[in-house]
Coordinates of C-alpha atoms in Angstrom, one line a residue:
X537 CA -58.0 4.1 79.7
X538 CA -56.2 0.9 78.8
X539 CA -56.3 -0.4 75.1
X540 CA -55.9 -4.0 74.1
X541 CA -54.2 -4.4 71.2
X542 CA -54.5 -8.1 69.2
X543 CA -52.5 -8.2 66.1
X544 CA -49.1 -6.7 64.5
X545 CA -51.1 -4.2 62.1
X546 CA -52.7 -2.7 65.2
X547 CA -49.8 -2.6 67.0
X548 CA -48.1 -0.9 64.2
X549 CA -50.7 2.0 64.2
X550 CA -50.4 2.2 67.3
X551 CA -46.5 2.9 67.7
X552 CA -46.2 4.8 64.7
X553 CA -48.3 7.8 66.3
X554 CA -47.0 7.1 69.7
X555 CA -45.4 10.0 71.4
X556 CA -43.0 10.5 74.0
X557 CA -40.4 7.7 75.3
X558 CA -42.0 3.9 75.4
X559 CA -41.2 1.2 78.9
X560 CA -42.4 -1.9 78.1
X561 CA -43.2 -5.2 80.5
X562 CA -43.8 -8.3 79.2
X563 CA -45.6 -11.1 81.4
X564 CA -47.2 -14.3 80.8
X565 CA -50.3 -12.5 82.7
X566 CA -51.5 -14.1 86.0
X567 CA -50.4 -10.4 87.1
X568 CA -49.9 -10.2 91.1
X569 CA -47.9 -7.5 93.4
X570 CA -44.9 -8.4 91.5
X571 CA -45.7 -6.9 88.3
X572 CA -47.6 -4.2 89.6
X573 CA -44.1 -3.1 90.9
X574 CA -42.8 -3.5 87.4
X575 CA -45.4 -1.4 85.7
X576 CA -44.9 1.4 88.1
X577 CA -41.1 1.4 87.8
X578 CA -42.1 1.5 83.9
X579 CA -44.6 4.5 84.6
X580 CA -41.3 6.6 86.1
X581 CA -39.6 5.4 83.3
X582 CA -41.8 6.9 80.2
X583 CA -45.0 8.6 79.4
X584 CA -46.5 5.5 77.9
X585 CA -46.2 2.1 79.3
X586 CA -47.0 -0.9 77.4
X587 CA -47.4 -4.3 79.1
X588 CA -47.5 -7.4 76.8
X589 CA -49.9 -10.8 77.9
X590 CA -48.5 -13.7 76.4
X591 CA -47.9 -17.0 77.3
X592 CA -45.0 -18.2 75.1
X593 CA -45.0 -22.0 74.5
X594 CA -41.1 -21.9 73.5
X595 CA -40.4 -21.9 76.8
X596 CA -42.3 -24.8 78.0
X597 CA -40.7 -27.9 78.0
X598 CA -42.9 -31.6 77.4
X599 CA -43.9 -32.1 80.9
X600 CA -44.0 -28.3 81.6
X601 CA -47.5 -26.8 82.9
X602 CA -47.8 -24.9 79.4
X603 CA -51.6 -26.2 79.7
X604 CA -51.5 -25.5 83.4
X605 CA -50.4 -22.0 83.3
X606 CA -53.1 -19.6 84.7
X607 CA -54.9 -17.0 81.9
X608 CA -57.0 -14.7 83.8
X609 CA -57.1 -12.0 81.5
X610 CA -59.8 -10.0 82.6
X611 CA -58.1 -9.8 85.8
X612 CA -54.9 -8.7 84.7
X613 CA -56.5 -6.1 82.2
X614 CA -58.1 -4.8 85.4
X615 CA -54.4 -4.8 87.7
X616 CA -53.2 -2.8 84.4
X617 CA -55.7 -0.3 83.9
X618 CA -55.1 0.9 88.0
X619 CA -51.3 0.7 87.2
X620 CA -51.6 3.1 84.3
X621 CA -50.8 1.1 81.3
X622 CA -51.7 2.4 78.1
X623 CA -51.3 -0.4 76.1
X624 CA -52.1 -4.0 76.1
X625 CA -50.6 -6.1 73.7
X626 CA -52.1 -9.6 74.1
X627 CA -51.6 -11.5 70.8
X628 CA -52.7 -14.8 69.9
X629 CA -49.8 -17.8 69.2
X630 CA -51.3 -17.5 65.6
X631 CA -50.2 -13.9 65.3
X632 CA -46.5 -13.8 67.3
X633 CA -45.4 -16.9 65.2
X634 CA -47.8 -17.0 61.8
X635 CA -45.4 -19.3 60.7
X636 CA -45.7 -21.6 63.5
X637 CA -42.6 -22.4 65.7
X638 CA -39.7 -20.3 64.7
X639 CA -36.8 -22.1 62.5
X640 CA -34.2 -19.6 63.9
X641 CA -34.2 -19.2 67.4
X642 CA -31.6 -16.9 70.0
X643 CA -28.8 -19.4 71.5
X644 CA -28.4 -17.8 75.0
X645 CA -24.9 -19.6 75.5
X646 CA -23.2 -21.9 77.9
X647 CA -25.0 -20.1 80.7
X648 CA -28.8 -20.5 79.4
X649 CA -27.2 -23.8 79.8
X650 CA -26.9 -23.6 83.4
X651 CA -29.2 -23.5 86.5
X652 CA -32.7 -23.0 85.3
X653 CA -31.4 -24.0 81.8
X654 CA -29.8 -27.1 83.2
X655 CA -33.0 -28.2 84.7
X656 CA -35.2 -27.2 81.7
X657 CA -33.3 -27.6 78.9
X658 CA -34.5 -25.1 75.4
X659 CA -36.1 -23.1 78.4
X660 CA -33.7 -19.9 77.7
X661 CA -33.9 -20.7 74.3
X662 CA -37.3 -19.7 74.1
X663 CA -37.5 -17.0 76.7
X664 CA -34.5 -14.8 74.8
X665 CA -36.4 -15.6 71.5
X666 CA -39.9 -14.6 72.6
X667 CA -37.9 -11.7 74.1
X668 CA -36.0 -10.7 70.8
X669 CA -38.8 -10.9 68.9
X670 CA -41.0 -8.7 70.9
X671 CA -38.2 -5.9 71.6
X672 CA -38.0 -6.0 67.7
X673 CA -41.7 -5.6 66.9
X674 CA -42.4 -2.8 70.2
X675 CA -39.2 -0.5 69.4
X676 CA -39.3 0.5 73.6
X677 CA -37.3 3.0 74.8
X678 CA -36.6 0.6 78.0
X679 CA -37.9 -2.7 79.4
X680 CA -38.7 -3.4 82.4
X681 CA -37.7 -7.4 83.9
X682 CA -38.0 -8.4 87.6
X683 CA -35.2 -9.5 89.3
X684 CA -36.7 -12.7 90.7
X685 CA -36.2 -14.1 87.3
X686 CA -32.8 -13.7 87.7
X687 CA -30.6 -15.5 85.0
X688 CA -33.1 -14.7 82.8
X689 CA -32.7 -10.9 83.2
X690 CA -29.0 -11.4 83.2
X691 CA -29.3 -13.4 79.7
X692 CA -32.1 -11.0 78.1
X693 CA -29.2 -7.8 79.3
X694 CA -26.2 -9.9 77.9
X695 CA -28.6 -10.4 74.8
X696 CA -29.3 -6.8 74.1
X697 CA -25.3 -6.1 74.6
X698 CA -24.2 -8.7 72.1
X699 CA -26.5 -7.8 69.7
X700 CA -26.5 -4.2 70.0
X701 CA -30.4 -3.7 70.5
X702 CA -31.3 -0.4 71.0
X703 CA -33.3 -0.8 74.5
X704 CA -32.1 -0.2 78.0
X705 CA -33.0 -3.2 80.2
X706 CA -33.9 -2.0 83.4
X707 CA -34.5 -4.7 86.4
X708 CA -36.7 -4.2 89.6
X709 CA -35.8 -5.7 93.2
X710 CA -38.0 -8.9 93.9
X711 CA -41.4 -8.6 95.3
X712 CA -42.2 -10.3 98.4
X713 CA -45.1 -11.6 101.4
X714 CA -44.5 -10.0 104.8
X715 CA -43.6 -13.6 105.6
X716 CA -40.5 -13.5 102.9
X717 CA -42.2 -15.6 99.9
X718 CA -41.4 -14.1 96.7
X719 CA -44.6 -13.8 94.9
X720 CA -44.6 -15.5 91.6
X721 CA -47.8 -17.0 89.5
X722 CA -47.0 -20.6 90.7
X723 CA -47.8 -19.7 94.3
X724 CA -51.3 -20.4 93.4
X725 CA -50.5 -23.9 92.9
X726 CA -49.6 -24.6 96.4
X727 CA -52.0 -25.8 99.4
X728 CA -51.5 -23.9 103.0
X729 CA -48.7 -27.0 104.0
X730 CA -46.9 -26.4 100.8
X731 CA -46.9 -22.5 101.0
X732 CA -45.3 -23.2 104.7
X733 CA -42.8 -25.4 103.0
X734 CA -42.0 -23.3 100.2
X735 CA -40.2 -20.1 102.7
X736 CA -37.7 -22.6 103.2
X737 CA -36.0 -20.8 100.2
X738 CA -36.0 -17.4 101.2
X739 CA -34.8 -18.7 105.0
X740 CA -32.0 -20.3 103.0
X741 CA -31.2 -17.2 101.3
X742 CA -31.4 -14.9 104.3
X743 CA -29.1 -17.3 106.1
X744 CA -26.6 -17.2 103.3
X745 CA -26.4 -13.5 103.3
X746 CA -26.0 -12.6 106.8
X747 CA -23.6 -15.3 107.0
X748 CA -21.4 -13.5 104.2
X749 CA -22.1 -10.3 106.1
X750 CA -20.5 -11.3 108.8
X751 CA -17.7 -11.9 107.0
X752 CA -17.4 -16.2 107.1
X753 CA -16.7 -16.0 103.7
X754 CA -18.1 -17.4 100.3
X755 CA -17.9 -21.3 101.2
X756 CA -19.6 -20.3 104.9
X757 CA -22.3 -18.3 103.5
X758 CA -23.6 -21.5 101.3
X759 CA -23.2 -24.0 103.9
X760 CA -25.3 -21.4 106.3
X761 CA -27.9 -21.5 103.4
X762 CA -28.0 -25.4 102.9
X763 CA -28.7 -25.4 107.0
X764 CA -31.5 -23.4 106.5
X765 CA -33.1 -24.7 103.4
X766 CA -32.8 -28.1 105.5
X767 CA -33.4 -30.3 102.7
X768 CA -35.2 -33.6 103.5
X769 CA -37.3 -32.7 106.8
X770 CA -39.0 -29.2 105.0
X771 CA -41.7 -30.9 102.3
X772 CA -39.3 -28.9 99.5
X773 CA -36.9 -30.7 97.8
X774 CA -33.7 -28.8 96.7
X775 CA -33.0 -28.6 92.7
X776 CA -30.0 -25.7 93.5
X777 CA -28.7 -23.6 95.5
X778 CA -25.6 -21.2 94.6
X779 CA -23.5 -18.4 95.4
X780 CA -22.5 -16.3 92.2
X781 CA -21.2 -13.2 91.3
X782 CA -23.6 -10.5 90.2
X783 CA -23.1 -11.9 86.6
X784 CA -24.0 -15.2 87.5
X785 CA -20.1 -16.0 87.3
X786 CA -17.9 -17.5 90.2
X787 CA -18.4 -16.1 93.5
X788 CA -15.7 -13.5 94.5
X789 CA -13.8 -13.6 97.9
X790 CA -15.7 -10.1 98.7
X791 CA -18.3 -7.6 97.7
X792 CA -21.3 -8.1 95.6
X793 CA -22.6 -11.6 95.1
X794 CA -25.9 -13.1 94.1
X795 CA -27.6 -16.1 96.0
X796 CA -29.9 -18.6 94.1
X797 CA -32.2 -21.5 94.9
X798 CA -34.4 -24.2 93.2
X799 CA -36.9 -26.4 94.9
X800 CA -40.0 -28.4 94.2
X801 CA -42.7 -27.9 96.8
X802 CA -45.1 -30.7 96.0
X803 CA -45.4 -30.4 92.0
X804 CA -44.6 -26.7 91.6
X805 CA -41.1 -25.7 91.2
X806 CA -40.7 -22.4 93.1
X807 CA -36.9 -20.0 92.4
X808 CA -35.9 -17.7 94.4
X809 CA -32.6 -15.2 94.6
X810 CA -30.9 -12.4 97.0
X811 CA -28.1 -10.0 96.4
X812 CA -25.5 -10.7 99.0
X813 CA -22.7 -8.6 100.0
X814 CA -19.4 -10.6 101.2
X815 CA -17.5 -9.1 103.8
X816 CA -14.0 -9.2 104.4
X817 CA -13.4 -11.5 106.8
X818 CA -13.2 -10.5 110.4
X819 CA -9.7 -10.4 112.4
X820 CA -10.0 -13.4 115.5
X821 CA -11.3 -11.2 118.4
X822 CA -12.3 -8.5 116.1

């Protein structure tokens, strides 16, 4: 049985006689495959799970799809209840900020300024402050994050570390089509052409990492990626593409790296990322 919870007082009852370790996933709802994997890496995790529904407008910027975003809550309460979740947490904007818009917010540093936070500026901003404030109010023993949102879960972990909150952040491997299209809520938004258009990105990102497994090196490996994305003849216009360390700091000369893209398909902007291992480079005629 899956409760819904709707305000803080509830909430409170509900933790205070709560037994056992606590894994927590918070979404925006519009639940697919992706989260699903989430819930169940939170169900290893913990004896209770508890998944949070809530679309935060922080994070929205003016011409955002805030208005836009799918709410099918009945359908998500339904992906939850088969996934085991004990607790739904689903509060209104009325009851997460009573006193409207926070004055204090979490500043996620020069890299929420970066990437995603370049092209939506205040978007990390309000993803870290959402985030804080939830951790604060649920106590979990972990939380679970997807790895697809990337820099966000590298932000949200560097968040916890700085300000010593008691939580292990624990991130799950992207979710994926059999065709290589990371599933993410926006896919909804795209017509048959546009979904063709849109695995440019994870072409781009497949190129890029068997490029730096073959040992061609960092520079190689993008330039691979940018052949693959072929901007300009693919219906998906390139925001970014990068090769990072795992940190989302410079790329090193070898071992673990992180690949990440940016593109519009139509009017959804669609992000993608894969973990790419650079080889040493290979002797001539080795």
């Amino acid at each position: 049985m899956t409760e819904v919870l709707r305000t803080r007082a509830e909430l409170a009852a509900t933790l205070a006689s709560l037994p056992g370790d606590l894994a927590v996933v918070m979404t925006m709802g519009a639940l697919h495959s992706g989260h699903e994997a989430l819930l169940r890496a939170a169900r290893e995790r913990a004896g209770t799970v508890l998944a949070t529904i809530f679309v935060n407008p922080l994070q929205f910027g003016p011409n955002e799809d805030f208005d836009r975003y799918p709410r099918t809550f009945e359908a998500d309460l339904a992906i939850c209840r088969a996934a085991g979740v004990r607790y739904v947490f689903a509060p209104s904007r009325e009851e997460l900020y009573p006193d409207g818009e926070p004055m204090v917010r979490v500043d996620p540093g020069s890299l929420g300024e970066e990437l995603e936070g370049a092209s939506r500026p205040g978007f990390f901003t309000g993803v870290l402050t959402v985030v804080a404030k939830l951790l604060n109010l649920l106590r979990p023993d972990v939380a679970i994050f997807g790895e697809k949102d990337y820099q966000q879960l590298t932000l949200v972990r560097r968040m916890v570390r700085d300000l010593e909150l008691d939580v292990e952040i624990v991130g799950v491997p992207t979710v994926r089509e059999p065709d290589g299209l990371a599933l993410s809520s926006r896919n909804r938004y795209l017509s048959a052409q546009e979904r063709t258009a849109a695995l440019r990105l994870s072409a781009a990102l497949r190129a890029g990492a068997d490029a730096a497994g073959a040992g061609r090196g960092a520079d190689a490996a993008l330039a691979a990626a940018y052949r693959a994305f072929g901007e300009g003849t693919t219906g998906a216009k390139l925001d970014y593409l990068v090769l990072t360390a795992p940190d989302l700091g410079p790329a090193p000369v070898t071992g673990p790296a992180r690949m990440l893209v940016a593109a519009w398909v139509g009017s959804t902007r669609l992000i993608d990322n894969m973990p790419v291992e650079l080889a040493p480079a290979t002797a001539p005629g080795g």
